[in-house]
Coordinates of C-alpha atoms in Angstrom, one line a residue:
M1 CA 8.4 1.2 -54.4
N2 CA 10.9 3.3 -52.5
M3 CA 6.9 4.9 -50.8
K4 CA 6.5 1.9 -49.4
R5 CA 9.5 1.4 -47.7
Y6 CA 9.3 4.6 -45.6
W7 CA 5.5 4.3 -44.9
S8 CA 6.9 0.6 -43.6
R9 CA 9.7 2.5 -41.6
L10 CA 8.0 5.0 -40.5
L11 CA 5.0 2.6 -39.0
A12 CA 7.8 0.5 -37.0
L13 CA 9.1 3.1 -35.5
V14 CA 5.7 4.5 -34.0
L15 CA 5.0 1.5 -32.9
V16 CA 8.0 1.0 -30.8
V17 CA 8.0 3.9 -29.8
A18 CA 4.0 3.4 -28.4
I19 CA 5.2 -0.1 -27.0
G20 CA 8.4 1.7 -24.8
L21 CA 6.4 4.6 -23.7
M22 CA 3.7 1.7 -22.3
G23 CA 6.3 0.1 -20.5
C24 CA 7.7 3.4 -18.4
S25 CA 4.1 4.0 -17.3
G26 CA 2.7 3.4 -13.8
S27 CA 4.9 1.0 -11.5
P28 CA 4.5 -2.7 -11.6
D29 CA 4.8 -2.7 -7.9
G30 CA 1.7 -0.6 -7.2
L31 CA 3.4 2.3 -5.6
T32 CA 3.2 5.8 -6.9
G33 CA 7.4 6.6 -5.7
D34 CA 5.8 9.3 -3.6
Y35 CA 7.0 8.3 0.0
R36 CA 4.4 10.2 1.3
Q37 CA 1.6 8.8 -0.3
D38 CA 2.7 5.3 -0.6
T39 CA 3.5 5.4 3.8
L40 CA -0.2 6.3 3.8
S41 CA -1.8 3.7 1.2
L42 CA 0.8 0.9 3.2
V43 CA -0.9 2.2 6.8
N44 CA -4.3 1.9 5.4
T45 CA -3.7 -1.7 4.1
I46 CA -2.7 -2.9 7.7
R47 CA -5.3 -1.6 9.1
Q48 CA -7.5 -3.1 7.0
A49 CA -5.8 -6.5 7.8
L50 CA -6.2 -6.3 11.1
E51 CA -9.4 -5.4 11.0
V52 CA -10.7 -8.4 9.3
S53 CA -12.6 -10.6 10.8
P54 CA -10.8 -13.6 11.6
D55 CA -13.6 -16.1 10.1
S56 CA -14.3 -13.6 6.9
P57 CA -13.8 -15.1 3.7
D58 CA -11.4 -12.0 2.9
K59 CA -9.3 -13.0 5.6
A60 CA -6.6 -14.8 2.8
A61 CA -7.2 -12.3 0.4
V62 CA -6.8 -9.3 2.5
Q63 CA -3.6 -10.7 4.5
A64 CA -1.9 -12.0 0.9
E65 CA -1.9 -8.4 -0.4
A66 CA -0.9 -6.7 2.5
R67 CA 2.3 -8.9 2.7
Q68 CA 2.5 -7.9 -0.7
K69 CA 2.1 -4.0 -0.4
I70 CA 5.0 -4.8 2.7
N71 CA 8.0 -6.5 0.6
D72 CA 7.0 -3.8 -2.2
F73 CA 7.3 -1.0 0.2
S74 CA 10.5 -2.3 1.8
A75 CA 12.4 -3.2 -1.6
R76 CA 11.6 -0.1 -2.4
Y77 CA 12.4 2.5 -0.1
Q78 CA 14.9 0.3 2.3
R79 CA 18.0 1.6 0.5
N80 CA 16.6 5.1 -0.1
N81 CA 18.8 7.2 1.7
S82 CA 16.7 9.9 1.6
V83 CA 14.0 8.5 3.9
S84 CA 15.8 5.9 5.7
G85 CA 16.8 8.2 8.4
L86 CA 13.2 9.3 8.5
G87 CA 11.2 8.8 12.2
S88 CA 8.1 8.0 9.8
F89 CA 10.5 5.2 8.1
T90 CA 12.2 3.5 10.9
T91 CA 8.7 3.4 13.0
I92 CA 6.8 1.9 9.9
R93 CA 9.3 -0.5 9.5
T94 CA 9.4 -2.1 12.9
A95 CA 5.4 -2.2 12.9
L96 CA 6.3 -3.9 8.5
N97 CA 8.5 -6.2 11.0
S98 CA 6.2 -7.4 13.2
L99 CA 3.1 -7.7 11.4
A100 CA 5.5 -10.1 9.0
G101 CA 7.0 -11.9 11.4
H102 CA 3.7 -12.9 12.8
Y103 CA 2.0 -13.6 9.3
S104 CA 5.6 -15.7 8.8
S105 CA 5.5 -17.4 12.3
Y106 CA 1.5 -18.2 13.0
P107 CA -0.3 -18.1 9.1
N108 CA -3.2 -19.6 10.2
R109 CA -3.5 -17.7 13.9
P110 CA -5.4 -14.5 14.0
V111 CA -3.4 -11.4 15.2
P112 CA -3.3 -11.2 18.9
E113 CA -5.1 -8.1 20.2
K114 CA -1.5 -6.7 22.3
L115 CA 0.1 -6.6 19.1
K116 CA -2.5 -5.3 17.6
N117 CA -2.3 -2.7 19.7
R118 CA 0.8 -1.3 19.4
L119 CA 0.6 -2.0 15.8
E120 CA -2.2 0.8 15.9
K121 CA 0.0 3.0 17.9
E122 CA 2.7 2.9 15.7
L123 CA 1.1 3.9 12.8
Q124 CA -0.9 6.7 15.1
Q125 CA 2.8 7.9 14.9
V126 CA 4.4 7.1 11.7
E127 CA 0.8 9.6 10.6
A128 CA 1.7 12.0 13.3
A129 CA 5.5 12.1 11.7
L130 CA 4.1 12.5 7.9
K131 CA 2.2 15.3 9.1
R132 CA 5.5 17.1 10.7
G133 CA 7.5 16.0 7.4
A134 CA 9.5 13.8 9.4

């Protein structure tokens, strides 16, 4: 009877450890925690959202993904002192605020060309700053 209790407790311990480790693996927001990699991924997502045609059936899904990634990125890095002073961060925040503002104010309208051009310039500045390490 003593051996049965031992195996039961051992199995319970193994299950608790396995479930605990599974809960710690990966990030629920899809971000890696590497600022540079997360920023480049966000830049690509924003470009996809800007390039989608207004009559595309995937338009709503692409815009929803962009909104979610903007929110996740902002929530993760907004109060991170190690990146908040970087030039790439301030530039990406400007671009994110502009695009998020458009999506909030005009959800059914396409992004105007003037805003697209400005966002593309800002995204290029972000990529250049990341290459420099800033």
